[in-house]
Coordinates of C-alpha atoms and ligand atoms in Angstrom, one line a residue:
X1 CA 2.6 6.0 43.5
X2 CA 5.2 4.0 40.7
X3 CA 3.8 1.9 38.0
X4 CA 6.0 -1.1 36.3
X5 CA 5.1 -2.1 33.1
X6 CA 5.5 -5.8 32.5
X7 CA 5.8 -7.3 28.7
X8 CA 4.4 -10.6 29.2
X9 CA 1.4 -11.7 31.4
X10 CA 2.1 -15.3 31.8
X11 CA 2.8 -16.9 35.5
X12 CA 6.0 -14.8 36.1
X13 CA 4.5 -11.5 35.3
X14 CA 1.4 -12.4 37.8
X15 CA 4.1 -13.0 40.4
X16 CA 6.0 -10.0 39.6
X17 CA 2.4 -8.2 39.9
X18 CA 1.8 -9.8 43.3
X19 CA 4.9 -8.9 44.7
X20 CA 4.7 -5.3 43.3
X21 CA 1.2 -5.1 44.9
X22 CA 2.8 -6.0 48.2
X23 CA 5.0 -3.4 48.2
X24 CA 2.6 -0.5 47.1
X25 CA 3.8 -0.5 43.6
X26 CA 1.0 -0.5 40.5
X27 CA 1.6 -3.1 37.8
X28 CA 0.4 -2.6 34.0
X29 CA 1.0 -6.1 31.7
X30 CA 1.1 -6.4 28.2
X31 CA -0.1 -9.9 26.8
X32 CA -1.7 -11.2 23.4
X33 CA -4.0 -13.4 25.7
X34 CA -6.7 -11.6 26.9
X35 CA -7.2 -14.1 29.7
X36 CA -3.3 -14.0 30.6
X37 CA -2.7 -15.0 34.3
X38 CA -1.2 -11.2 35.2
X39 CA -4.1 -9.8 34.2
X40 CA -6.0 -11.1 37.1
X41 CA -3.9 -9.1 39.5
X42 CA -2.1 -6.3 37.3
X43 CA -3.9 -2.6 37.5
X44 CA -4.1 -2.4 33.8
X45 CA -4.0 -4.5 30.9
X46 CA -3.1 -4.2 27.0
X47 CA -3.7 -6.9 24.7
X48 CA -1.6 -7.2 22.1
X49 CA 0.9 -9.0 20.1
X50 CA 4.5 -8.6 21.3
X51 CA 5.7 -7.1 18.3
X52 CA 3.0 -4.1 18.4
X53 CA 5.5 -1.3 18.5
X54 CA 2.3 0.9 19.2
X55 CA 1.1 -1.2 22.1
X56 CA 4.4 -1.5 23.5
X57 CA 5.0 2.4 23.7
X58 CA 1.5 2.6 25.3
X59 CA 2.9 0.5 27.9
X60 CA 6.2 2.4 28.2
X61 CA 4.1 5.7 28.8
X62 CA 2.0 4.3 31.6
X63 CA 5.1 2.9 33.2
X64 CA 7.8 4.3 35.6
X65 CA 10.0 1.3 34.6
X66 CA 9.5 -1.3 32.2
X67 CA 10.4 -5.1 32.3
X68 CA 9.9 -8.1 30.4
X69 CA 9.0 -12.0 31.4
X70 CA 9.1 -13.1 28.1
X71 CA 12.3 -13.5 26.1
X72 CA 11.7 -13.5 22.7
X73 CA 10.9 -9.7 22.6
X74 CA 12.2 -8.7 18.9
X75 CA 15.2 -6.1 19.3
X76 CA 14.0 -4.2 16.5
X77 CA 10.8 -3.1 18.7
X78 CA 12.6 -3.0 22.2
X79 CA 15.9 -0.8 21.3
X80 CA 14.2 2.4 20.3
X81 CA 11.7 1.9 23.0
X82 CA 14.6 1.6 25.4
X83 CA 16.3 4.7 23.8
X84 CA 13.3 6.7 25.1
X85 CA 11.4 5.1 27.9
X86 CA 13.1 3.4 31.2
X87 CA 13.8 -0.1 30.5
X88 CA 16.5 -0.4 32.9
X89 CA 17.5 -4.2 32.0
X90 CA 17.7 -2.9 28.5
X91 CA 18.1 -5.2 25.2
X92 CA 21.5 -6.3 26.0
X93 CA 21.1 -9.2 28.3
X94 CA 17.9 -10.5 26.0
X95 CA 20.1 -10.0 22.9
X96 CA 22.8 -12.3 24.4
X97 CA 20.2 -15.1 25.4
X98 CA 18.4 -15.3 22.4
X99 CA 20.7 -17.2 19.9
X100 CA 22.7 -20.2 22.0
X101 CA 25.6 -19.9 20.1
X102 CA 25.9 -16.1 21.0
X103 CA 25.0 -17.1 24.9
X104 CA 27.7 -19.5 25.1
X105 CA 30.3 -17.4 23.4
X106 CA 29.5 -14.8 25.9
X107 CA 29.2 -17.4 29.2
X108 CA 32.9 -18.1 28.1
X109 CA 34.2 -14.4 27.1
X110 CA 32.7 -13.6 30.7
X111 CA 34.0 -15.9 33.0
X112 CA 32.1 -19.5 33.0
X113 CA 33.1 -22.8 31.5
X114 CA 30.2 -24.3 29.3
X115 CA 30.2 -27.6 27.5
X116 CA 32.2 -27.8 24.4
X117 CA 30.1 -26.7 21.4
X118 CA 30.6 -26.0 17.8
X119 CA 28.2 -24.0 15.3
X120 CA 26.6 -26.3 12.6
X121 CA 24.6 -25.2 9.8
X122 CA 24.1 -28.5 7.5
X123 CA 25.0 -32.1 7.6
X124 CA 28.3 -31.6 6.4
X125 CA 28.7 -29.3 9.5
X126 CA 27.2 -31.5 11.9
X127 CA 29.4 -34.5 10.6
X128 CA 32.5 -32.4 11.2
X129 CA 31.2 -30.9 14.7
X130 CA 30.5 -34.9 15.8
X131 CA 34.0 -35.9 14.9
X132 CA 35.5 -32.8 16.8
X133 CA 33.1 -33.5 19.9
X134 CA 32.1 -36.9 19.8
X135 CA 29.2 -39.1 20.9
X136 CA 27.0 -38.4 22.9
X137 CA 26.3 -34.9 22.4
X138 CA 23.5 -32.7 21.7
X139 CA 22.2 -30.8 18.7
X140 CA 20.3 -27.6 19.3
X141 CA 18.5 -25.1 17.5
X142 CA 20.5 -21.8 17.9
X143 CA 16.9 -19.6 18.8
X144 CA 13.7 -20.1 20.0
X145 CA 14.1 -23.4 21.6
X146 CA 12.8 -23.9 25.1
X147 CA 12.1 -26.6 27.9
X148 CA 13.9 -29.1 25.7
X149 CA 12.2 -28.3 22.2
X150 CA 14.1 -27.8 19.0
X151 CA 16.6 -30.2 20.3
X152 CA 17.8 -33.9 19.9
X153 CA 20.5 -36.3 21.8
X154 CA 22.7 -37.9 19.5
X155 CA 24.4 -41.1 20.8
X156 CA 25.5 -42.7 17.9
X157 CA 25.6 -42.5 14.1
X158 CA 22.3 -44.0 14.0
X159 CA 20.7 -40.9 15.4
X160 CA 22.1 -38.7 12.8
X161 CA 19.3 -39.0 10.4
X162 CA 16.6 -38.1 13.3
X163 CA 18.3 -35.0 14.0
X164 CA 18.6 -33.8 10.4
X165 CA 15.0 -32.1 10.5
X166 CA 16.7 -29.6 13.1
X167 CA 18.9 -28.1 10.6
X168 CA 16.4 -26.5 8.9
X169 CA 17.3 -23.7 10.9
X170 CA 21.1 -22.7 12.1
X171 CA 22.3 -25.2 15.0
X172 CA 24.6 -25.8 17.8
X173 CA 26.2 -29.1 18.9
X174 CA 27.4 -29.3 22.3
X175 CA 29.2 -32.1 24.2
X176 CA 27.0 -33.9 26.3
X177 CA 27.6 -33.5 30.2
X178 CA 27.0 -36.6 32.5
X179 CA 26.1 -34.2 35.2
X180 CA 25.2 -35.3 38.6
X181 CA 22.4 -32.6 38.7
X182 CA 21.4 -29.1 37.6
X183 CA 21.2 -25.8 39.5
X184 CA 20.4 -22.2 38.9
X185 CA 21.8 -19.1 39.9
X186 CA 19.1 -16.3 40.1
X187 CA 21.1 -13.1 40.8
X188 CA 19.5 -9.5 40.8
X189 CA 22.0 -6.4 40.3
X190 CA 21.6 -2.9 40.8
X191 CA 24.6 -1.3 39.5
X192 CA 26.6 -1.7 42.6
X193 CA 25.7 -4.7 44.6
X194 CA 24.6 -8.1 43.0
X195 CA 22.3 -10.3 45.1
X196 CA 22.0 -13.9 44.7
X197 CA 19.4 -16.4 46.0
X198 CA 20.6 -19.9 47.4
X199 CA 21.1 -22.5 44.9
X200 CA 18.9 -25.6 44.8
X201 CA 18.8 -28.7 43.2
X202 CA 16.8 -29.0 39.6
X203 CA 15.3 -31.9 38.5
X204 CA 13.7 -32.2 34.9
X205 CA 11.2 -34.2 33.4
X206 CA 9.9 -34.6 30.2
X207 CA 12.3 -32.0 29.5
X208 CA 10.7 -29.4 32.1
X209 CA 11.8 -28.1 35.7
X210 CA 9.6 -30.9 37.5
X211 CA 11.7 -30.3 40.9
X212 CA 13.8 -27.9 43.0
X213 CA 15.1 -29.2 46.4
X214 CA 16.7 -26.3 48.6
X215 CA 19.1 -26.3 49.5
X216 CA 20.8 -28.7 47.1
X217 CA 22.0 -32.0 48.7
X218 CA 26.1 -32.6 48.1
X219 CA 26.6 -29.0 46.9
X220 CA 29.6 -28.1 49.4
X221 CA 30.1 -24.6 50.8
X222 CA 33.4 -24.2 48.7
X223 CA 31.6 -24.8 45.5
X224 CA 28.4 -22.5 46.4
X225 CA 31.2 -19.8 47.0
X226 CA 32.5 -20.4 43.6
X227 CA 29.4 -20.4 41.6
X228 CA 27.9 -17.2 43.4
X229 CA 31.7 -15.6 42.8
X230 CA 31.2 -16.6 39.3
X231 CA 27.7 -15.5 38.7
X232 CA 28.4 -12.0 40.3
X233 CA 31.9 -11.7 38.5
X234 CA 29.9 -12.3 35.3
X235 CA 27.0 -9.9 35.7
X236 CA 29.7 -7.3 36.6
X237 CA 31.7 -8.3 33.4
X238 CA 28.7 -8.2 31.1
X239 CA 27.4 -4.9 32.8
X240 CA 24.3 -6.1 33.5
X241 CA 21.7 -5.0 35.8
X242 CA 18.4 -6.6 36.9
X243 CA 17.4 -9.9 37.1
X244 CA 19.3 -13.0 35.3
X245 CA 19.0 -16.6 35.8
X246 CA 21.9 -19.0 34.8
X247 CA 21.4 -22.6 34.5
X248 CA 24.1 -25.0 35.4
X249 CA 25.3 -28.5 34.7
X250 CA 27.3 -29.6 38.1
X251 CA 29.6 -32.7 38.4
X252 CA 31.5 -33.4 41.5
X253 CA 33.0 -29.9 42.2
X254 CA 32.8 -28.7 38.8
X255 CA 30.0 -26.5 36.8
X256 CA 29.0 -25.3 33.4
X257 CA 26.7 -22.8 32.1
X258 CA 23.9 -24.1 30.2
X259 CA 21.9 -21.0 29.2
X260 CA 20.4 -17.9 30.8
X261 CA 17.1 -15.9 31.0
X262 CA 17.0 -12.2 32.0
X263 CA 13.7 -12.6 34.0
X264 CA 12.7 -14.5 37.2
X265 CA 13.0 -18.1 36.8
X266 CA 11.2 -20.9 37.6
X267 CA 13.5 -22.7 40.0
X268 CA 13.2 -19.5 41.9
X269 CA 9.5 -19.9 42.9
X270 CA 10.2 -21.2 46.2
X271 CA 12.0 -18.1 47.5
X272 CA 8.3 -16.6 47.8
X273 CA 7.6 -18.6 51.0
X274 CA 11.2 -20.2 51.7
X275 CA 13.4 -17.0 51.8
X276 CA 13.7 -14.0 53.9
X277 CA 12.7 -12.1 50.5
X278 CA 11.8 -13.5 46.6
X279 CA 13.3 -12.9 43.2
X280 CA 10.3 -10.9 42.2
X281 CA 10.0 -8.9 45.2
X282 CA 14.0 -7.8 44.3
X283 CA 13.1 -7.4 40.8
X284 CA 10.4 -4.8 41.9
X285 CA 12.7 -3.0 44.3
X286 CA 15.4 -2.8 41.6
X287 CA 12.9 -1.6 39.1
X288 CA 11.6 1.1 41.6
X289 CA 15.2 2.3 42.6
X290 CA 14.8 0.3 46.1
X291 CA 17.9 -1.0 47.7
X292 CA 18.3 -4.3 47.2
X293 CA 18.1 -6.9 50.3
X294 CA 20.5 -10.0 50.4
X295 CA 18.3 -13.1 50.6
X296 CA 18.5 -15.4 53.3
X297 CA 16.8 -18.8 53.4
X298 CA 14.5 -19.2 56.0
X299 CA 13.4 -22.9 55.7
X300 CA 14.5 -25.8 53.5
X301 CA 11.9 -26.0 50.8
X302 CA 11.0 -28.4 48.1
X303 CA 9.2 -26.7 45.0
X304 CA 6.8 -29.0 42.6
X305 CA 5.7 -27.6 39.2
X306 CA 2.3 -28.4 38.5
X307 CA 1.9 -29.2 34.9
X308 CA -2.0 -30.2 33.7
X309 CA -1.4 -33.8 34.4
X310 CA -1.0 -32.9 38.1
X311 CA -3.6 -30.0 38.5
X312 CA -6.4 -32.0 39.9
X313 CA -3.7 -33.2 42.7
X314 CA -2.6 -29.8 43.3
X315 CA -6.0 -28.6 43.8
X316 CA -6.9 -31.3 46.3
X317 CA -3.7 -30.5 48.3
X318 CA -5.0 -27.1 48.5
X319 CA -8.8 -27.9 49.8
X320 CA -6.8 -29.7 52.4
X321 CA -4.6 -27.0 53.7
X322 CA -1.5 -27.4 56.0
X323 CA 1.3 -25.9 57.7
X324 CA 4.1 -25.3 55.2
X325 CA 2.2 -26.1 51.8
X326 CA 1.9 -22.9 49.5
X327 CA -0.3 -24.0 46.5
X328 CA -0.2 -21.4 43.9
X329 CA -2.4 -21.7 40.8
X330 CA -2.2 -19.5 37.9
X331 CA -5.6 -19.5 36.8
X332 CA -4.9 -20.4 33.3
X333 CA -8.4 -21.0 31.5
X334 CA -6.7 -24.3 29.6
X335 CA -5.1 -27.1 30.8
X336 CA -2.9 -29.1 28.8
X337 CA -0.9 -32.2 30.4
X338 CA 2.6 -30.6 29.9
X339 CA 1.4 -27.0 30.2
X340 CA 2.5 -25.1 33.4
X341 CA -0.8 -24.3 35.4
X342 CA 1.1 -24.1 39.1
X343 CA 3.4 -24.9 41.8
X344 CA 3.4 -25.8 45.1
X345 CA 6.1 -25.0 48.0
X346 CA 6.8 -27.1 50.7
X347 CA 8.6 -25.6 53.2
X348 CA 10.3 -27.4 56.0
X349 CA 10.2 -29.8 53.4
X350 CA 13.7 -32.1 52.7
X351 CA 13.9 -34.3 49.5
X352 CA 13.4 -37.5 52.2
X353 CA 10.3 -36.2 53.5
X354 CA 9.0 -35.4 50.2
X355 CA 9.5 -38.8 48.7
X356 CA 7.8 -40.1 51.9
X357 CA 4.7 -37.8 52.2
X358 CA 4.4 -35.9 48.9
X359 CA 5.7 -37.5 45.8
X360 CA 3.2 -40.2 45.3
X361 CA 0.2 -37.9 44.9
X362 CA 1.8 -36.8 41.7
X363 CA 1.9 -38.6 38.2
X364 CA 5.0 -40.9 38.3
Ligands
AMP401 P1 17.8 -26.8 27.5 O1 16.7 -26.2 26.7 O2 19.3 -26.2 26.8 O3 17.9 -25.9 28.9 O4 18.1 -28.2 27.6 C1 16.9 -28.7 28.1 C2 17.5 -30.0 29.2 O5 18.3 -31.0 28.3 C3 18.5 -29.2 29.9 O6 17.6 -29.0 31.5 C4 19.2 -30.6 30.6 O7 18.6 -31.7 31.1 C5 19.4 -31.3 28.9 N1 20.4 -31.0 28.4 C6 20.9 -29.9 27.6 N2 22.3 -29.6 26.9 C7 22.7 -30.6 27.4 C8 24.0 -30.9 27.6 N3 25.2 -30.7 26.5 N4 24.7 -32.1 28.4 C9 23.5 -32.9 29.0 N5 22.1 -32.3 29.0 C10 22.0 -31.6 28.4

């Protein structure tokens, strides 16, 4: 029986471990929190910080293949381990995504369009970049930003002062894209094939993914085909294998690369019940050397993220049960209003049906 090591024991690690178990694969996870969600399901646990080289080595020793669900694993720790143990995705896709400037340069170099951008290191540089890109624009820290943290939208001169605190660290200024909607491409590559999950429409609230509608209304087959072709060519040109999620802005028949993460993605949770195979399962198949399966959507789906503020509503919906209502609660011991506590996938569900039947159950 094979064992997969997972760096990170959050909800993504939990769902990797659940799929691994269904496929008869053991898991061992490493996380600093003793009550990390994945620990409830995986076969072995290592409680240690992400930069604990000895603990990470122990994880590698116990595993046939190692993956990560946490994207800020430091290269200084991972690179030497990747030389000695089987970490098939390696450090490259993490390295390419850990700095927003490098990430956008890499996206451009390998076939994606991105919003116009400029590196910004100080106030004078910010003024120069604003003069070049114009308002509105978005200032973001180059590293460690997530879910809208570490960024500010600048709409006029009056917003410049508010943004200055961000410049304590190197930043990037991006042109603001007045997109129709956001979407993501979740791909898994094994060195020969690249499989891509159906593309949905992502809706954010408070900077956090709130809803995902699949298929995305208004997304033409032609545009979907171009997104998939660009994503696949990108994977091949970068030489990436394993899983990669690319977030896109979509307007009319154009799309732009926003950011990427070499791990399963929140917008892909719906694949567990709405697709012939799911993002976690294909990642496990890749890690264990099984041939990849091309995903096929089996039902229209809506995924609702459950943050702390909607936890009670989600528990009530779980208790009611019902066809096509799939409630996942991650078992986190502490709930906070904006913490991701679970998600619900509604299958055989459209945006209209969701708005009429379910939206009012959650905080508006
Ligand atoms: P990020 O952390 O880069 O994914 O940004 C968080 C959210 O901010 C995105 O999901 C978008 O809704 C918004 N955003 C980020 N960058 C831009 C941009 N260049 N133009 C418009 N909206 C943006």
